[in-house]
């Protein structure tokens, strides 16, 4: 990209980290501006307004220019961030700036609260430490150290710079070692946490995959079960229908068979009883029944024959009808049993692969699904054998 102006409002791809006596990390340009403002306020708070103005001139303003300037060549973010870090570090060292969060900066803030008059001298001392020293400057430093030693002696303090320096360096080394140890422990904890998170994510992915596989497997099984259930239900309905139909026809055949037998027996007994009654009639009977049914010669009157023959014809027709219904139910019972057996046999063959060929199915299916008859002989009409006999006798 030719310039970095887009990052004036957007977050950086990677944080910019610097160490200028204290560590700072910036995730966007606003954080850099905020840091510059705090550094200027630090110098203002210790009475060094001039240094704050210099800070704005040599760091704050150039940083803004670097983000807004157009470049003739492409530059990556890594190269640009490296350029910014080198610029800030070199400017801090060249100008002798003291970071507000450094141990020196914090010391200056405390000193400003207790004895602000000596803050400029302390600041100058810290600035001179960062600059290369010449021979005359080294002599000045030695003279200053001697004056400081005399000051301590005058206040009943025996200075031992080398020993104090050694103690301080040992203490500082211990702090650094502890810091490095803590950082290493934090890094190990972070790596362990990342490893645990990775394992958890892998486990989560595996569980989700296993769940999806189990869900798909159970879904397929449910669909197969539903299909099988519907198929079995259809088969069961067909077989149940013909089984129930056979059961009904069996009941009907028994009922109509018994009814036909009872009617025939009743008719036969009635004829015998009627014959005995007729034989026992007498013209001189007190109730006058003999005169109504018999002629003077003792024979039955014509209308009695007519009533008897008509009743007998009706009874015989009813008996024939009952017998035909009985035989029809026997026929339908046999047909239902046959269909039930054929359907169950066909389905048993159908479950076995490659048992039935297309020709076998074409032969079997029409027999199973043929139209069912009612089993009744349809040539029947009102019975007339006896009437034909009577008509024939009258004609003769």
mmCIF file of C-alpha atoms in Angstrom:
data_model
loop_
_atom_site.group_PDB
_atom_site.id
_atom_site.type_symbol
_atom_site.label_atom_id
_atom_site.label_comp_id
_atom_site.label_asym_id
_atom_site.label_seq_id
_atom_site.Cartn_x
_atom_site.Cartn_y
_atom_site.Cartn_z
ATOM 1 C CA UNK A 1 0.000 0.000 0.000
ATOM 2 C CA UNK A 2 1.430 3.479 -0.856
ATOM 3 C CA UNK A 3 0.429 5.042 2.495
ATOM 4 C CA UNK A 4 -0.893 4.138 5.929
ATOM 5 C CA UNK A 5 -3.663 6.709 6.211
ATOM 6 C CA UNK A 6 -6.296 4.000 6.541
ATOM 7 C CA UNK A 7 -4.840 3.114 9.966
ATOM 8 C CA UNK A 8 -5.599 6.584 11.287
ATOM 9 C CA UNK A 9 -9.043 5.146 12.107
ATOM 10 C CA UNK A 10 -8.626 1.378 11.853
ATOM 11 C CA UNK A 11 -6.852 -0.955 14.274
ATOM 12 C CA UNK A 12 -3.369 -2.071 13.270
ATOM 13 C CA UNK A 13 -2.925 -5.593 11.829
ATOM 14 C CA UNK A 14 -0.387 -6.160 14.631
ATOM 15 C CA UNK A 15 0.360 -4.123 17.754
ATOM 16 C CA UNK A 16 3.387 -1.819 17.718
ATOM 17 C CA UNK A 17 5.531 -2.499 20.808
ATOM 18 C CA UNK A 18 8.398 -0.236 21.936
ATOM 19 C CA UNK A 19 10.801 -0.131 24.886
ATOM 20 C CA UNK A 20 12.119 3.318 25.821
ATOM 21 C CA UNK A 21 12.953 2.636 29.442
ATOM 22 C CA UNK A 22 9.393 1.339 29.798
ATOM 23 C CA UNK A 23 7.375 -0.963 27.558
ATOM 24 C CA UNK A 24 4.425 0.307 25.551
ATOM 25 C CA UNK A 25 2.114 -1.400 23.062
ATOM 26 C CA UNK A 26 -0.229 0.370 20.655
ATOM 27 C CA UNK A 27 -3.125 -1.265 18.797
ATOM 28 C CA UNK A 28 -4.145 1.831 16.805
ATOM 29 C CA UNK A 29 -3.133 5.394 16.043
ATOM 30 C CA UNK A 30 -5.392 6.813 18.767
ATOM 31 C CA UNK A 31 -3.340 4.927 21.371
ATOM 32 C CA UNK A 32 -0.142 6.492 19.970
ATOM 33 C CA UNK A 33 -1.659 9.982 20.189
ATOM 34 C CA UNK A 34 -2.806 9.268 23.742
ATOM 35 C CA UNK A 35 0.705 8.121 24.689
ATOM 36 C CA UNK A 36 2.286 11.259 23.194
ATOM 37 C CA UNK A 37 -0.179 13.419 25.114
ATOM 38 C CA UNK A 38 0.629 11.645 28.407
ATOM 39 C CA UNK A 39 4.377 12.059 27.869
ATOM 40 C CA UNK A 40 3.960 15.803 27.250
ATOM 41 C CA UNK A 41 1.767 16.077 30.348
ATOM 42 C CA UNK A 42 4.492 14.277 32.342
ATOM 43 C CA UNK A 43 7.104 16.897 31.416
ATOM 44 C CA UNK A 44 4.607 19.672 32.100
ATOM 45 C CA UNK A 45 3.846 18.214 35.552
ATOM 46 C CA UNK A 46 7.537 18.322 36.575
ATOM 47 C CA UNK A 47 7.946 21.869 35.273
ATOM 48 C CA UNK A 48 9.697 21.050 31.989
ATOM 49 C CA UNK A 49 7.295 22.639 29.498
ATOM 50 C CA UNK A 50 10.106 23.259 27.033
ATOM 51 C CA UNK A 51 10.908 19.540 26.804
ATOM 52 C CA UNK A 52 7.184 18.828 26.260
ATOM 53 C CA UNK A 53 7.191 21.195 23.277
ATOM 54 C CA UNK A 54 10.319 19.532 21.904
ATOM 55 C CA UNK A 55 8.599 16.130 22.302
ATOM 56 C CA UNK A 56 5.697 17.309 20.131
ATOM 57 C CA UNK A 57 8.095 18.685 17.513
ATOM 58 C CA UNK A 58 10.359 15.652 17.193
ATOM 59 C CA UNK A 59 7.925 12.747 17.892
ATOM 60 C CA UNK A 60 4.211 13.634 17.886
ATOM 61 C CA UNK A 61 4.161 15.651 14.659
ATOM 62 C CA UNK A 62 6.538 13.388 12.661
ATOM 63 C CA UNK A 63 4.436 10.341 13.601
ATOM 64 C CA UNK A 64 1.327 12.031 12.214
ATOM 65 C CA UNK A 65 3.206 12.895 9.019
ATOM 66 C CA UNK A 66 4.405 9.310 8.584
ATOM 67 C CA UNK A 67 0.817 8.037 8.726
ATOM 68 C CA UNK A 68 -0.472 10.643 6.266
ATOM 69 C CA UNK A 69 2.331 10.853 3.722
ATOM 70 C CA UNK A 70 2.078 9.184 0.316
ATOM 71 C CA UNK A 71 4.879 6.859 -0.710
ATOM 72 C CA UNK A 72 6.019 6.046 -4.193
ATOM 73 C CA UNK A 73 6.682 2.403 -3.356
ATOM 74 C CA UNK A 74 4.678 -0.333 -1.756
ATOM 75 C CA UNK A 75 5.462 -0.913 1.934
ATOM 76 C CA UNK A 76 4.206 -3.724 4.132
ATOM 77 C CA UNK A 77 2.849 -3.236 7.611
ATOM 78 C CA UNK A 78 5.770 -5.121 9.156
ATOM 79 C CA UNK A 79 8.272 -2.794 7.476
ATOM 80 C CA UNK A 80 6.262 0.287 8.429
ATOM 81 C CA UNK A 81 5.914 -0.742 12.093
ATOM 82 C CA UNK A 82 9.650 -1.529 12.247
ATOM 83 C CA UNK A 83 10.366 1.929 10.854
ATOM 84 C CA UNK A 84 8.156 3.546 13.526
ATOM 85 C CA UNK A 85 9.806 1.650 16.382
ATOM 86 C CA UNK A 86 13.312 2.556 15.202
ATOM 87 C CA UNK A 87 12.277 6.194 14.815
ATOM 88 C CA UNK A 88 10.827 6.451 18.338
ATOM 89 C CA UNK A 89 13.727 4.587 20.002
ATOM 90 C CA UNK A 90 16.444 6.581 18.226
ATOM 91 C CA UNK A 91 14.690 9.901 18.921
ATOM 92 C CA UNK A 92 14.312 9.057 22.622
ATOM 93 C CA UNK A 93 18.012 8.214 22.868
ATOM 94 C CA UNK A 94 19.164 11.222 20.841
ATOM 95 C CA UNK A 95 17.014 13.750 22.734
ATOM 96 C CA UNK A 96 17.518 12.127 26.139
ATOM 97 C CA UNK A 97 13.803 11.737 26.795
ATOM 98 C CA UNK A 98 12.721 9.961 29.982
ATOM 99 C CA UNK A 99 9.596 7.778 29.725
ATOM 100 C CA UNK A 100 6.949 8.652 32.291
ATOM 101 C CA UNK A 101 6.453 4.991 33.216
ATOM 102 C CA UNK A 102 10.178 4.240 33.589
ATOM 103 C CA UNK A 103 11.726 3.994 37.047
ATOM 104 C CA UNK A 104 13.498 7.309 36.397
ATOM 105 C CA UNK A 105 10.245 8.995 35.363
ATOM 106 C CA UNK A 106 8.438 7.748 38.459
ATOM 107 C CA UNK A 107 11.355 8.942 40.615
ATOM 108 C CA UNK A 108 11.135 12.411 39.056
ATOM 109 C CA UNK A 109 7.401 12.549 39.806
ATOM 110 C CA UNK A 110 8.000 11.648 43.462
ATOM 111 C CA UNK A 111 10.884 14.095 43.702
ATOM 112 C CA UNK A 112 8.756 16.856 42.214
ATOM 113 C CA UNK A 113 6.238 16.389 45.031
ATOM 114 C CA UNK A 114 8.866 16.544 47.804
ATOM 115 C CA UNK A 115 11.550 18.895 46.431
ATOM 116 C CA UNK A 116 10.709 20.316 42.989
ATOM 117 C CA UNK A 117 13.754 22.612 42.948
ATOM 118 C CA UNK A 118 16.195 19.768 42.368
ATOM 119 C CA UNK A 119 14.105 18.071 39.662
ATOM 120 C CA UNK A 120 15.954 19.827 36.771
ATOM 121 C CA UNK A 121 19.289 18.621 38.101
ATOM 122 C CA UNK A 122 18.007 15.064 38.519
ATOM 123 C CA UNK A 123 16.543 15.155 35.004
ATOM 124 C CA UNK A 124 19.850 16.439 33.613
ATOM 125 C CA UNK A 125 21.670 13.595 35.337
ATOM 126 C CA UNK A 126 19.375 10.986 33.757
ATOM 127 C CA UNK A 127 19.703 12.642 30.332
ATOM 128 C CA UNK A 128 23.495 12.690 30.528
ATOM 129 C CA UNK A 129 23.526 8.962 31.300
ATOM 130 C CA UNK A 130 22.042 8.245 27.884
ATOM 131 C CA UNK A 131 24.604 10.369 26.021
ATOM 132 C CA UNK A 132 28.231 9.404 25.239
ATOM 133 C CA UNK A 133 30.662 11.209 27.596
ATOM 134 C CA UNK A 134 33.901 12.972 26.588
ATOM 135 C CA UNK A 135 37.019 13.441 28.734
ATOM 136 C CA UNK A 136 35.947 16.786 30.178
ATOM 137 C CA UNK A 137 32.450 15.486 30.875
ATOM 138 C CA UNK A 138 33.901 12.451 32.639
ATOM 139 C CA UNK A 139 35.943 14.780 34.876
ATOM 140 C CA UNK A 140 32.782 16.747 35.617
ATOM 141 C CA UNK A 141 31.005 13.524 36.554
ATOM 142 C CA UNK A 142 33.880 12.545 38.855
ATOM 143 C CA UNK A 143 33.853 15.973 40.478
ATOM 144 C CA UNK A 144 30.089 15.734 40.948
ATOM 145 C CA UNK A 145 30.405 12.309 42.545
ATOM 146 C CA UNK A 146 33.036 13.705 44.931
ATOM 147 C CA UNK A 147 30.764 16.571 45.885
ATOM 148 C CA UNK A 148 27.945 14.111 46.490
ATOM 149 C CA UNK A 149 30.219 11.929 48.666
ATOM 150 C CA UNK A 150 31.181 14.979 50.739
ATOM 151 C CA UNK A 151 27.535 15.875 51.081
ATOM 152 C CA UNK A 152 26.769 12.421 52.401
ATOM 153 C CA UNK A 153 29.739 12.569 54.804
ATOM 154 C CA UNK A 154 28.588 15.950 56.044
ATOM 155 C CA UNK A 155 25.251 14.356 56.850
ATOM 156 C CA UNK A 156 26.861 11.438 58.720
ATOM 157 C CA UNK A 157 26.432 9.009 55.815
ATOM 158 C CA UNK A 158 29.528 7.065 54.769
ATOM 159 C CA UNK A 159 29.152 6.406 51.067
ATOM 160 C CA UNK A 160 30.319 3.187 49.475
ATOM 161 C CA UNK A 161 29.366 3.575 45.871
ATOM 162 C CA UNK A 162 30.795 0.334 44.608
ATOM 163 C CA UNK A 163 29.129 -1.738 47.321
ATOM 164 C CA UNK A 164 25.809 0.024 46.884
ATOM 165 C CA UNK A 165 26.108 -0.336 43.149
ATOM 166 C CA UNK A 166 26.861 -4.024 43.514
ATOM 167 C CA UNK A 167 23.874 -4.502 45.831
ATOM 168 C CA UNK A 168 21.659 -2.598 43.471
ATOM 169 C CA UNK A 169 22.876 -4.594 40.489
ATOM 170 C CA UNK A 170 22.353 -7.849 42.395
ATOM 171 C CA UNK A 171 18.881 -6.753 43.369
ATOM 172 C CA UNK A 172 18.127 -5.641 39.834
ATOM 173 C CA UNK A 173 19.457 -8.928 38.428
ATOM 174 C CA UNK A 174 17.285 -10.851 40.879
ATOM 175 C CA UNK A 175 14.235 -8.848 39.850
ATOM 176 C CA UNK A 176 15.032 -9.425 36.168
ATOM 177 C CA UNK A 177 15.537 -13.140 36.802
ATOM 178 C CA UNK A 178 12.238 -13.353 38.653
ATOM 179 C CA UNK A 179 10.598 -11.399 35.874
ATOM 180 C CA UNK A 180 12.037 -13.756 33.265
ATOM 181 C CA UNK A 181 10.954 -16.732 35.348
ATOM 182 C CA UNK A 182 7.444 -15.335 35.703
ATOM 183 C CA UNK A 183 7.327 -14.592 31.993
ATOM 184 C CA UNK A 184 8.453 -18.142 31.252
ATOM 185 C CA UNK A 185 5.806 -19.536 33.594
ATOM 186 C CA UNK A 186 3.196 -17.300 32.001
ATOM 187 C CA UNK A 187 4.338 -18.436 28.562
ATOM 188 C CA UNK A 188 4.153 -22.082 29.633
ATOM 189 C CA UNK A 189 0.708 -21.489 31.137
ATOM 190 C CA UNK A 190 -0.373 -19.777 27.934
ATOM 191 C CA UNK A 191 0.984 -22.634 25.803
ATOM 192 C CA UNK A 192 -0.714 -25.161 28.065
ATOM 193 C CA UNK A 193 -3.948 -23.197 27.887
ATOM 194 C CA UNK A 194 -3.673 -23.041 24.094
ATOM 195 C CA UNK A 195 -3.034 -26.780 24.019
ATOM 196 C CA UNK A 196 -6.063 -27.421 26.236
ATOM 197 C CA UNK A 197 -8.184 -25.122 24.074
ATOM 198 C CA UNK A 198 -6.987 -26.941 20.976
ATOM 199 C CA UNK A 199 -7.817 -30.311 22.520
ATOM 200 C CA UNK A 200 -11.214 -29.000 23.608
ATOM 201 C CA UNK A 201 -11.889 -27.666 20.120
ATOM 202 C CA UNK A 202 -10.814 -30.978 18.592
ATOM 203 C CA UNK A 203 -12.987 -32.829 21.081
ATOM 204 C CA UNK A 204 -15.876 -30.481 20.349
ATOM 205 C CA UNK A 205 -15.410 -31.033 16.619
ATOM 206 C CA UNK A 206 -15.200 -34.799 17.103
ATOM 207 C CA UNK A 207 -18.322 -34.825 19.289
ATOM 208 C CA UNK A 208 -20.194 -32.652 16.800
ATOM 209 C CA UNK A 209 -19.105 -34.928 13.956
ATOM 210 C CA UNK A 210 -20.064 -38.027 15.946
ATOM 211 C CA UNK A 211 -23.411 -36.447 16.811
ATOM 212 C CA UNK A 212 -24.065 -35.634 13.158
ATOM 213 C CA UNK A 213 -23.122 -39.174 12.144
ATOM 214 C CA UNK A 214 -25.342 -40.685 14.842
ATOM 215 C CA UNK A 215 -28.156 -38.299 13.925
ATOM 216 C CA UNK A 216 -27.902 -39.232 10.243
ATOM 217 C CA UNK A 217 -27.699 -42.926 11.120
ATOM 218 C CA UNK A 218 -30.749 -42.760 13.383
ATOM 219 C CA UNK A 219 -32.573 -40.650 10.809
ATOM 220 C CA UNK A 220 -31.920 -43.288 8.151
ATOM 221 C CA UNK A 221 -32.995 -46.028 10.569
ATOM 222 C CA UNK A 222 -36.164 -44.127 11.434
ATOM 223 C CA UNK A 223 -36.939 -43.627 7.752
ATOM 224 C CA UNK A 224 -36.319 -47.319 7.103
ATOM 225 C CA UNK A 225 -38.433 -48.227 10.138
ATOM 226 C CA UNK A 226 -41.201 -45.925 8.958
ATOM 227 C CA UNK A 227 -41.022 -47.421 5.476
ATOM 228 C CA UNK A 228 -40.981 -50.938 6.920
ATOM 229 C CA UNK A 229 -43.853 -50.100 9.265
ATOM 230 C CA UNK A 230 -45.946 -48.731 6.423
ATOM 231 C CA UNK A 231 -45.110 -51.759 4.293
ATOM 232 C CA UNK A 232 -45.871 -54.159 7.129
ATOM 233 C CA UNK A 233 -49.021 -52.231 7.963
ATOM 234 C CA UNK A 234 -50.182 -52.444 4.373
ATOM 235 C CA UNK A 235 -49.426 -56.160 4.302
ATOM 236 C CA UNK A 236 -51.093 -56.671 7.657
ATOM 237 C CA UNK A 237 -54.165 -54.722 6.524
ATOM 238 C CA UNK A 238 -54.511 -56.871 3.412
ATOM 239 C CA UNK A 239 -54.111 -60.121 5.325
ATOM 240 C CA UNK A 240 -56.299 -58.871 8.186
ATOM 241 C CA UNK A 241 -59.024 -57.867 5.744
ATOM 242 C CA UNK A 242 -59.268 -61.304 4.171
ATOM 243 C CA UNK A 243 -58.883 -63.043 7.543
ATOM 244 C CA UNK A 244 -61.758 -61.009 8.974
ATOM 245 C CA UNK A 245 -63.783 -61.551 5.812
ATOM 246 C CA UNK A 246 -63.273 -65.316 6.070
ATOM 247 C CA UNK A 247 -64.278 -65.187 9.738
ATOM 248 C CA UNK A 248 -67.471 -63.265 8.899
ATOM 249 C CA UNK A 249 -68.432 -65.657 6.111
ATOM 250 C CA UNK A 250 -67.838 -68.602 8.423
ATOM 251 C CA UNK A 251 -70.215 -67.078 10.980
ATOM 252 C CA UNK A 252 -72.804 -66.300 8.276
ATOM 253 C CA UNK A 253 -72.592 -69.811 6.829
ATOM 254 C CA UNK A 254 -73.157 -71.333 10.274
ATOM 255 C CA UNK A 255 -76.092 -68.998 10.982
ATOM 256 C CA UNK A 256 -77.807 -69.540 7.633
ATOM 257 C CA UNK A 257 -77.064 -73.283 7.648
ATOM 258 C CA UNK A 258 -78.648 -73.710 11.087
ATOM 259 C CA UNK A 259 -81.557 -71.443 10.103
ATOM 260 C CA UNK A 260 -82.180 -73.441 6.918
ATOM 261 C CA UNK A 261 -82.148 -76.713 8.853
ATOM 262 C CA UNK A 262 -84.504 -75.367 11.528
ATOM 263 C CA UNK A 263 -86.927 -74.020 8.907
ATOM 264 C CA UNK A 264 -86.946 -77.359 7.045
ATOM 265 C CA UNK A 265 -87.505 -79.323 10.251
ATOM 266 C CA UNK A 266 -90.220 -76.911 11.360
ATOM 267 C CA UNK A 267 -91.918 -77.162 7.954
ATOM 268 C CA UNK A 268 -91.805 -80.951 7.972
ATOM 269 C CA UNK A 269 -93.267 -81.131 11.492
ATOM 270 C CA UNK A 270 -95.929 -78.566 10.586
ATOM 271 C CA UNK A 271 -97.023 -80.596 7.537
ATOM 272 C CA UNK A 272 -97.349 -83.755 9.660
ATOM 273 C CA UNK A 273 -99.331 -81.928 12.326
ATOM 274 C CA UNK A 274 -101.560 -80.283 9.709
ATOM 275 C CA UNK A 275 -102.191 -83.674 8.058
ATOM 276 C CA UNK A 276 -103.187 -85.245 11.373
ATOM 277 C CA UNK A 277 -105.439 -82.301 12.072
ATOM 278 C CA UNK A 278 -107.156 -82.608 8.693
ATOM 279 C CA UNK A 279 -107.630 -86.349 9.115
ATOM 280 C CA UNK A 280 -109.271 -85.787 12.475
ATOM 281 C CA UNK A 281 -111.852 -83.308 11.134
ATOM 282 C CA UNK A 282 -115.582 -84.273 11.199
ATOM 283 C CA UNK A 283 -118.544 -82.598 9.507
ATOM 284 C CA UNK A 284 -120.590 -83.019 12.671
ATOM 285 C CA UNK A 285 -117.970 -81.338 14.873
ATOM 286 C CA UNK A 286 -119.686 -78.925 17.335
ATOM 287 C CA UNK A 287 -117.312 -76.023 16.555
ATOM 288 C CA UNK A 288 -118.289 -76.070 12.856
ATOM 289 C CA UNK A 289 -114.686 -76.191 11.603
ATOM 290 C CA UNK A 290 -115.336 -79.417 9.662
ATOM 291 C CA UNK A 291 -118.159 -77.849 7.668
ATOM 292 C CA UNK A 292 -115.855 -74.890 6.765
ATOM 293 C CA UNK A 293 -112.943 -76.999 5.547
ATOM 294 C CA UNK A 294 -114.667 -80.150 4.183
ATOM 295 C CA UNK A 295 -117.169 -80.781 1.433
ATOM 296 C CA UNK A 296 -120.277 -82.991 1.912
ATOM 297 C CA UNK A 297 -118.277 -85.938 0.626
ATOM 298 C CA UNK A 298 -115.578 -85.367 3.290
ATOM 299 C CA UNK A 299 -112.898 -84.026 0.933
ATOM 300 C CA UNK A 300 -111.054 -80.760 1.548
ATOM 301 C CA UNK A 301 -112.425 -77.719 -0.141
ATOM 302 C CA UNK A 302 -110.544 -76.152 -3.056
ATOM 303 C CA UNK A 303 -109.571 -72.946 -1.199
ATOM 304 C CA UNK A 304 -107.944 -75.041 1.541
ATOM 305 C CA UNK A 305 -105.771 -76.720 -1.087
ATOM 306 C CA UNK A 306 -104.949 -73.324 -2.546
ATOM 307 C CA UNK A 307 -103.929 -71.834 0.817
ATOM 308 C CA UNK A 308 -101.897 -74.914 1.694
ATOM 309 C CA UNK A 309 -100.091 -74.980 -1.647
ATOM 310 C CA UNK A 310 -99.416 -71.222 -1.527
ATOM 311 C CA UNK A 311 -97.987 -71.407 2.003
ATOM 312 C CA UNK A 312 -95.928 -74.457 1.104
ATOM 313 C CA UNK A 313 -94.592 -72.738 -2.016
ATOM 314 C CA UNK A 314 -93.559 -69.653 0.004
ATOM 315 C CA UNK A 315 -91.854 -71.765 2.662
ATOM 316 C CA UNK A 316 -89.996 -73.834 0.060
ATOM 317 C CA UNK A 317 -88.840 -70.611 -1.667
ATOM 318 C CA UNK A 318 -87.589 -69.229 1.664
ATOM 319 C CA UNK A 319 -85.769 -72.495 2.390
ATOM 320 C CA UNK A 320 -84.147 -72.430 -1.045
ATOM 321 C CA UNK A 321 -83.069 -68.824 -0.510
ATOM 322 C CA UNK A 322 -81.570 -69.615 2.902
ATOM 323 C CA UNK A 323 -79.738 -72.611 1.460
ATOM 324 C CA UNK A 324 -78.354 -70.496 -1.383
ATOM 325 C CA UNK A 325 -77.137 -67.837 1.060
ATOM 326 C CA UNK A 326 -75.577 -70.595 3.150
ATOM 327 C CA UNK A 327 -73.810 -72.026 0.091
ATOM 328 C CA UNK A 328 -72.776 -68.508 -0.993
ATOM 329 C CA UNK A 329 -71.066 -67.866 2.355
ATOM 330 C CA UNK A 330 -69.315 -71.222 2.126
ATOM 331 C CA UNK A 331 -68.060 -70.233 -1.306
ATOM 332 C CA UNK A 332 -66.917 -66.776 -0.121
ATOM 333 C CA UNK A 333 -65.289 -68.322 2.975
ATOM 334 C CA UNK A 334 -63.263 -70.615 0.747
ATOM 335 C CA UNK A 335 -62.363 -67.698 -1.550
ATOM 336 C CA UNK A 336 -61.219 -65.481 1.362
ATOM 337 C CA UNK A 337 -59.107 -68.277 2.827
ATOM 338 C CA UNK A 338 -57.576 -68.866 -0.578
ATOM 339 C CA UNK A 339 -56.753 -65.164 -1.054
ATOM 340 C CA UNK A 340 -55.302 -64.902 2.458
ATOM 341 C CA UNK A 341 -53.025 -67.861 1.805
ATOM 342 C CA UNK A 342 -52.017 -66.565 -1.636
ATOM 343 C CA UNK A 343 -51.171 -63.064 -0.320
ATOM 344 C CA UNK A 344 -49.077 -64.416 2.564
ATOM 345 C CA UNK A 345 -47.286 -66.806 0.202
ATOM 346 C CA UNK A 346 -46.658 -64.026 -2.328
ATOM 347 C CA UNK A 347 -45.261 -61.685 0.342
ATOM 348 C CA UNK A 348 -43.048 -64.453 1.704
ATOM 349 C CA UNK A 349 -41.631 -64.967 -1.794
ATOM 350 C CA UNK A 350 -41.349 -61.202 -2.322
ATOM 351 C CA UNK A 351 -39.154 -60.785 0.780
ATOM 352 C CA UNK A 352 -36.656 -63.209 -0.724
ATOM 353 C CA UNK A 353 -34.711 -61.490 -3.497
ATOM 354 C CA UNK A 354 -34.816 -62.911 -7.030
ATOM 355 C CA UNK A 355 -37.352 -65.606 -6.148
ATOM 356 C CA UNK A 356 -40.263 -64.357 -8.255
ATOM 357 C CA UNK A 357 -39.710 -63.446 -11.878
ATOM 358 C CA UNK A 358 -41.826 -60.915 -13.765
ATOM 359 C CA UNK A 359 -43.727 -63.747 -15.470
ATOM 360 C CA UNK A 360 -44.527 -65.297 -12.080
ATOM 361 C CA UNK A 361 -45.850 -61.966 -10.815
ATOM 362 C CA UNK A 362 -47.972 -61.504 -13.934
ATOM 363 C CA UNK A 363 -49.450 -64.919 -13.264
ATOM 364 C CA UNK A 364 -49.985 -64.575 -9.505
ATOM 365 C CA UNK A 365 -51.163 -60.979 -9.119
ATOM 366 C CA UNK A 366 -54.290 -61.269 -11.317
ATOM 367 C CA UNK A 367 -55.368 -64.254 -9.213
ATOM 368 C CA UNK A 368 -54.924 -62.292 -5.984
ATOM 369 C CA UNK A 369 -56.582 -59.099 -7.167
ATOM 370 C CA UNK A 370 -59.405 -60.597 -9.222
ATOM 371 C CA UNK A 371 -62.908 -59.213 -8.712
ATOM 372 C CA UNK A 372 -64.696 -60.980 -5.879
ATOM 373 C CA UNK A 373 -68.177 -62.412 -6.583
ATOM 374 C CA UNK A 374 -71.003 -62.599 -4.053
ATOM 375 C CA UNK A 375 -71.342 -66.362 -4.506
ATOM 376 C CA UNK A 376 -75.122 -66.285 -5.127
ATOM 377 C CA UNK A 377 -76.627 -68.168 -8.086
ATOM 378 C CA UNK A 378 -78.424 -65.427 -10.030
ATOM 379 C CA UNK A 379 -80.863 -67.463 -12.102
ATOM 380 C CA UNK A 380 -83.277 -67.685 -9.183
ATOM 381 C CA UNK A 381 -86.763 -66.165 -9.267
ATOM 382 C CA UNK A 382 -89.961 -66.892 -7.367
ATOM 383 C CA UNK A 383 -90.315 -70.719 -7.139
ATOM 384 C CA UNK A 384 -93.066 -72.283 -9.176
ATOM 385 C CA UNK A 385 -92.653 -76.070 -9.315
ATOM 386 C CA UNK A 386 -95.769 -76.734 -7.198
ATOM 387 C CA UNK A 387 -97.810 -74.097 -9.037
ATOM 388 C CA UNK A 388 -96.735 -75.652 -12.329
ATOM 389 C CA UNK A 389 -97.900 -79.035 -11.078
ATOM 390 C CA UNK A 390 -101.283 -77.633 -10.032
ATOM 391 C CA UNK A 391 -101.739 -75.799 -13.330
ATOM 392 C CA UNK A 392 -100.822 -78.907 -15.225
ATOM 393 C CA UNK A 393 -103.334 -81.042 -13.269
ATOM 394 C CA UNK A 394 -106.102 -78.476 -13.747
ATOM 395 C CA UNK A 395 -105.393 -78.384 -17.479
ATOM 396 C CA UNK A 396 -105.690 -82.115 -17.737
#
